[in-house]
mmCIF file of C-alpha atoms and ligand atoms in Angstrom:
data_model
loop_
_atom_site.group_PDB
_atom_site.id
_atom_site.type_symbol
_atom_site.label_atom_id
_atom_site.label_comp_id
_atom_site.label_asym_id
_atom_site.label_seq_id
_atom_site.Cartn_x
_atom_site.Cartn_y
_atom_site.Cartn_z
ATOM 1 C CA MET A 1 -92.009 -302.042 -63.977
ATOM 2 C CA LYS A 2 -89.351 -299.397 -64.654
ATOM 3 C CA ARG A 3 -90.755 -295.983 -63.636
ATOM 4 C CA VAL A 4 -89.504 -292.781 -65.238
ATOM 5 C CA ILE A 5 -90.150 -289.179 -64.191
ATOM 6 C CA THR A 6 -89.543 -285.853 -65.868
ATOM 7 C CA TYR A 7 -90.365 -282.240 -64.935
ATOM 8 C CA GLY A 8 -91.349 -279.142 -66.843
ATOM 9 C CA THR A 9 -93.769 -276.352 -67.750
ATOM 10 C CA TYR A 10 -94.875 -277.880 -71.082
ATOM 11 C CA ASP A 11 -96.598 -274.690 -72.220
ATOM 12 C CA LEU A 12 -97.707 -274.431 -75.881
ATOM 13 C CA LEU A 13 -96.972 -278.135 -76.358
ATOM 14 C CA HIS A 14 -94.680 -278.579 -79.391
ATOM 15 C CA TYR A 15 -92.629 -281.218 -81.177
ATOM 16 C CA GLY A 16 -89.591 -280.579 -78.946
ATOM 17 C CA HIS A 17 -91.652 -281.523 -75.889
ATOM 18 C CA ILE A 18 -93.077 -284.582 -77.641
ATOM 19 C CA ALA A 19 -89.576 -285.732 -78.668
ATOM 20 C CA LEU A 20 -88.468 -285.460 -75.027
ATOM 21 C CA LEU A 21 -91.506 -287.378 -73.763
ATOM 22 C CA ARG A 22 -91.105 -290.095 -76.414
ATOM 23 C CA ARG A 23 -87.442 -290.667 -75.491
ATOM 24 C CA ALA A 24 -88.214 -290.477 -71.753
ATOM 25 C CA ARG A 25 -90.940 -293.115 -72.028
ATOM 26 C CA ALA A 26 -88.571 -295.364 -74.000
ATOM 27 C CA LEU A 27 -86.301 -295.484 -70.918
ATOM 28 C CA GLY A 28 -88.864 -297.528 -68.969
ATOM 29 C CA ASP A 29 -92.426 -298.845 -68.773
ATOM 30 C CA PHE A 30 -94.201 -295.916 -67.082
ATOM 31 C CA LEU A 31 -93.684 -292.158 -67.536
ATOM 32 C CA MET A 32 -94.758 -289.631 -64.931
ATOM 33 C CA VAL A 33 -94.596 -285.918 -65.690
ATOM 34 C CA ALA A 34 -94.303 -283.486 -62.773
ATOM 35 C CA LEU A 35 -95.898 -280.435 -64.351
ATOM 36 C CA SER A 36 -94.932 -276.982 -63.081
ATOM 37 C CA SER A 37 -97.845 -275.321 -61.291
ATOM 38 C CA ASP A 38 -98.757 -271.759 -62.267
ATOM 39 C CA GLU A 39 -97.306 -270.567 -58.952
ATOM 40 C CA PHE A 40 -94.049 -272.505 -59.482
ATOM 41 C CA ASN A 41 -93.776 -271.048 -62.963
ATOM 42 C CA ALA A 42 -93.991 -267.558 -61.495
ATOM 43 C CA GLY A 43 -91.030 -268.512 -59.323
ATOM 44 C CA LYS A 44 -89.182 -269.631 -62.488
ATOM 45 C CA GLY A 45 -89.930 -266.218 -64.002
ATOM 46 C CA LYS A 46 -92.235 -267.905 -66.506
ATOM 47 C CA ARG A 47 -95.869 -267.047 -67.272
ATOM 48 C CA ALA A 48 -97.403 -269.923 -69.181
ATOM 49 C CA TYR A 49 -99.999 -269.125 -71.839
ATOM 50 C CA PHE A 50 -102.110 -272.126 -70.732
ATOM 51 C CA SER A 51 -103.145 -272.783 -67.119
ATOM 52 C CA TYR A 52 -101.909 -275.790 -65.181
ATOM 53 C CA GLU A 53 -105.205 -277.639 -65.800
ATOM 54 C CA GLN A 54 -105.064 -276.913 -69.541
ATOM 55 C CA ARG A 55 -101.400 -277.999 -69.774
ATOM 56 C CA LYS A 56 -102.203 -281.123 -67.714
ATOM 57 C CA ALA A 57 -105.095 -282.082 -70.000
ATOM 58 C CA MET A 58 -102.865 -281.757 -73.078
ATOM 59 C CA LEU A 59 -100.075 -283.848 -71.553
ATOM 60 C CA GLU A 60 -102.555 -286.555 -70.494
ATOM 61 C CA ALA A 61 -103.549 -286.833 -74.163
ATOM 62 C CA VAL A 62 -99.956 -287.657 -75.179
ATOM 63 C CA ARG A 63 -99.510 -291.392 -75.746
ATOM 64 C CA TYR A 64 -96.128 -291.449 -73.957
ATOM 65 C CA VAL A 65 -97.458 -289.946 -70.696
ATOM 66 C CA ASP A 66 -98.962 -292.263 -68.057
ATOM 67 C CA MET A 67 -99.521 -289.824 -65.196
ATOM 68 C CA VAL A 68 -99.240 -286.091 -64.488
ATOM 69 C CA VAL A 69 -98.627 -284.656 -61.011
ATOM 70 C CA PRO A 70 -97.905 -281.054 -59.951
ATOM 71 C CA GLU A 71 -94.406 -279.678 -59.595
ATOM 72 C CA ARG A 72 -94.590 -277.128 -56.809
ATOM 73 C CA THR A 73 -90.983 -276.743 -55.588
ATOM 74 C CA TRP A 74 -87.408 -277.280 -56.793
ATOM 75 C CA GLY A 75 -86.759 -279.555 -53.823
ATOM 76 C CA GLN A 76 -89.631 -282.019 -54.283
ATOM 77 C CA LYS A 77 -87.688 -284.210 -56.724
ATOM 78 C CA SER A 78 -85.997 -286.327 -54.040
ATOM 79 C CA GLN A 79 -89.316 -286.935 -52.262
ATOM 80 C CA ASP A 80 -91.014 -287.731 -55.586
ATOM 81 C CA ILE A 81 -88.365 -290.372 -56.376
ATOM 82 C CA ASP A 82 -89.108 -292.090 -53.046
ATOM 83 C CA GLU A 83 -92.894 -291.542 -52.996
ATOM 84 C CA TYR A 84 -93.497 -292.768 -56.551
ATOM 85 C CA GLY A 85 -90.786 -295.471 -56.609
ATOM 86 C CA ILE A 86 -88.988 -293.825 -59.523
ATOM 87 C CA ASP A 87 -86.079 -295.623 -61.217
ATOM 88 C CA VAL A 88 -85.070 -292.967 -63.763
ATOM 89 C CA PHE A 89 -85.070 -289.155 -63.658
ATOM 90 C CA VAL A 90 -84.820 -287.629 -67.124
ATOM 91 C CA ILE A 91 -84.816 -284.066 -68.416
ATOM 92 C CA GLY A 92 -83.398 -282.030 -71.291
ATOM 93 C CA ASP A 93 -79.664 -281.311 -71.282
ATOM 94 C CA ASP A 94 -80.279 -277.596 -70.776
ATOM 95 C CA TRP A 95 -80.409 -278.777 -67.148
ATOM 96 C CA VAL A 96 -77.286 -280.956 -67.305
ATOM 97 C CA ASP A 97 -75.766 -281.571 -63.833
ATOM 98 C CA THR A 98 -78.374 -279.310 -62.150
ATOM 99 C CA PHE A 99 -80.094 -282.083 -60.220
ATOM 100 C CA ASP A 100 -77.216 -284.537 -59.742
ATOM 101 C CA GLU A 101 -76.562 -283.489 -56.154
ATOM 102 C CA GLN A 102 -80.242 -283.765 -55.164
ATOM 103 C CA LEU A 103 -80.738 -287.123 -56.885
ATOM 104 C CA GLU A 104 -77.330 -288.859 -56.851
ATOM 105 C CA GLY A 105 -77.730 -292.430 -55.585
ATOM 106 C CA ARG A 106 -81.548 -292.264 -55.527
ATOM 107 C CA CYS A 107 -82.172 -293.100 -59.177
ATOM 108 C CA GLU A 108 -80.620 -293.126 -62.620
ATOM 109 C CA ILE A 109 -80.178 -289.564 -63.963
ATOM 110 C CA VAL A 110 -80.471 -288.986 -67.720
ATOM 111 C CA TYR A 111 -80.065 -285.675 -69.599
ATOM 112 C CA LEU A 112 -81.395 -285.881 -73.141
ATOM 113 C CA PRO A 113 -80.367 -283.520 -75.968
ATOM 114 C CA ARG A 114 -82.914 -280.739 -76.458
ATOM 115 C CA THR A 115 -84.618 -280.383 -79.841
ATOM 116 C CA PRO A 116 -83.056 -277.300 -81.438
ATOM 117 C CA GLU A 117 -84.889 -274.229 -82.695
ATOM 118 C CA ILE A 118 -88.224 -274.645 -81.001
ATOM 119 C CA ASP A 119 -89.436 -273.310 -77.692
ATOM 120 C CA ALA A 120 -92.571 -271.728 -76.274
ATOM 121 C CA SER A 121 -91.035 -268.247 -75.952
ATOM 122 C CA ARG A 122 -90.119 -268.164 -79.665
ATOM 123 C CA MET A 123 -93.617 -269.349 -80.523
ATOM 124 C CA LYS A 124 -95.094 -266.515 -78.462
ATOM 125 C CA GLU A 125 -92.767 -263.953 -80.090
ATOM 126 C CA CYS A 126 -93.832 -265.180 -83.526
ATOM 127 C CA CYS A 127 -97.535 -264.737 -82.675
ATOM 128 C CA ASP A 128 -96.893 -261.292 -81.146
ATOM 129 C CA THR A 129 -95.052 -260.256 -84.335
ATOM 130 C CA GLU A 130 -97.897 -261.480 -86.527
ATOM 131 C CA GLU A 131 -100.418 -259.559 -84.422
ATOM 132 C CA ALA A 132 -98.402 -256.335 -84.570
HETATM 133 N N1 C2G B 201 -87.333 -279.441 -74.296
HETATM 134 C C1 C2G B 201 -86.632 -280.024 -75.356
HETATM 135 N N2 C2G B 201 -86.507 -279.355 -76.515
HETATM 136 C C2 C2G B 201 -87.051 -278.111 -76.666
HETATM 137 C C3 C2G B 201 -87.770 -277.517 -75.604
HETATM 138 C C4 C2G B 201 -87.904 -278.204 -74.405
HETATM 139 O O1 C2G B 201 -86.128 -281.157 -75.231
HETATM 140 N N3 C2G B 201 -86.894 -277.475 -77.850
HETATM 141 C C5 C2G B 201 -87.454 -280.190 -73.036
HETATM 142 C C6 C2G B 201 -86.769 -279.485 -71.867
HETATM 143 O O2 C2G B 201 -85.381 -279.783 -71.843
HETATM 144 C C7 C2G B 201 -87.505 -280.109 -70.678
HETATM 145 C C8 C2G B 201 -88.922 -280.336 -71.236
HETATM 146 O O3 C2G B 201 -88.812 -280.298 -72.679
HETATM 147 O O4 C2G B 201 -86.934 -281.374 -70.346
HETATM 148 C C9 C2G B 201 -89.892 -279.280 -70.784
HETATM 149 O O5 C2G B 201 -89.360 -278.016 -71.125
HETATM 150 P P1 C2G B 201 -89.980 -276.704 -70.400
HETATM 151 O O6 C2G B 201 -91.445 -276.779 -70.442
HETATM 152 O O7 C2G B 201 -89.252 -275.519 -70.930
HETATM 153 O O8 C2G B 201 -89.572 -276.979 -68.878
HETATM 154 P P2 C2G B 201 -88.486 -276.189 -68.014
HETATM 155 O O9 C2G B 201 -88.828 -274.759 -67.939
HETATM 156 O O10 C2G B 201 -87.178 -276.592 -68.533
HETATM 157 O O11 C2G B 201 -88.780 -276.786 -66.543
HETATM 158 O O12 C2G B 201 -87.683 -278.680 -62.359
HETATM 159 C C10 C2G B 201 -87.388 -278.648 -63.735
HETATM 160 C C11 C2G B 201 -88.160 -277.580 -64.447
HETATM 161 O O13 C2G B 201 -89.534 -277.612 -64.103
HETATM 162 C C12 C2G B 201 -87.999 -277.746 -65.948
#
């Protein structure tokens, strides 16, 4: 069984996220998502609209996702690869090269093209504008 992992905040789940998850799952037989905790998000300078538990529940409802675990630190990726027996690390190409050093030689590393013109921050701005 080829095991794939990806990481992210996945707030305000949208079609760009789903396109990433669909392509990630197609790289193997099992897709694990390491979902950024609320505390880790704060460290990324992000404040998710939905809590970790809410974001986890939504991801677990996505047909491409087999398991969700917390992402708590930048450095956990190398341990995750070993602990979960991961064959492929995949993430959007906005992160291209970022994790090569940490993961080189441990697993296959794949950067997938992001879906243009959609992201949680723009969705929030749109709602804020409508409310104003
Ligand atoms: N994504 C995408 N297209 C978009 C928006 C997001 O393909 N329009 C992808 C991102 O490239 C990422 C995943 O969806 O692979 C989740 O995106 P975010 O929730 O924004 O996650 P991010 O803040 O990039 O966190 O350790 C890695 C970080 O936790 C990644």
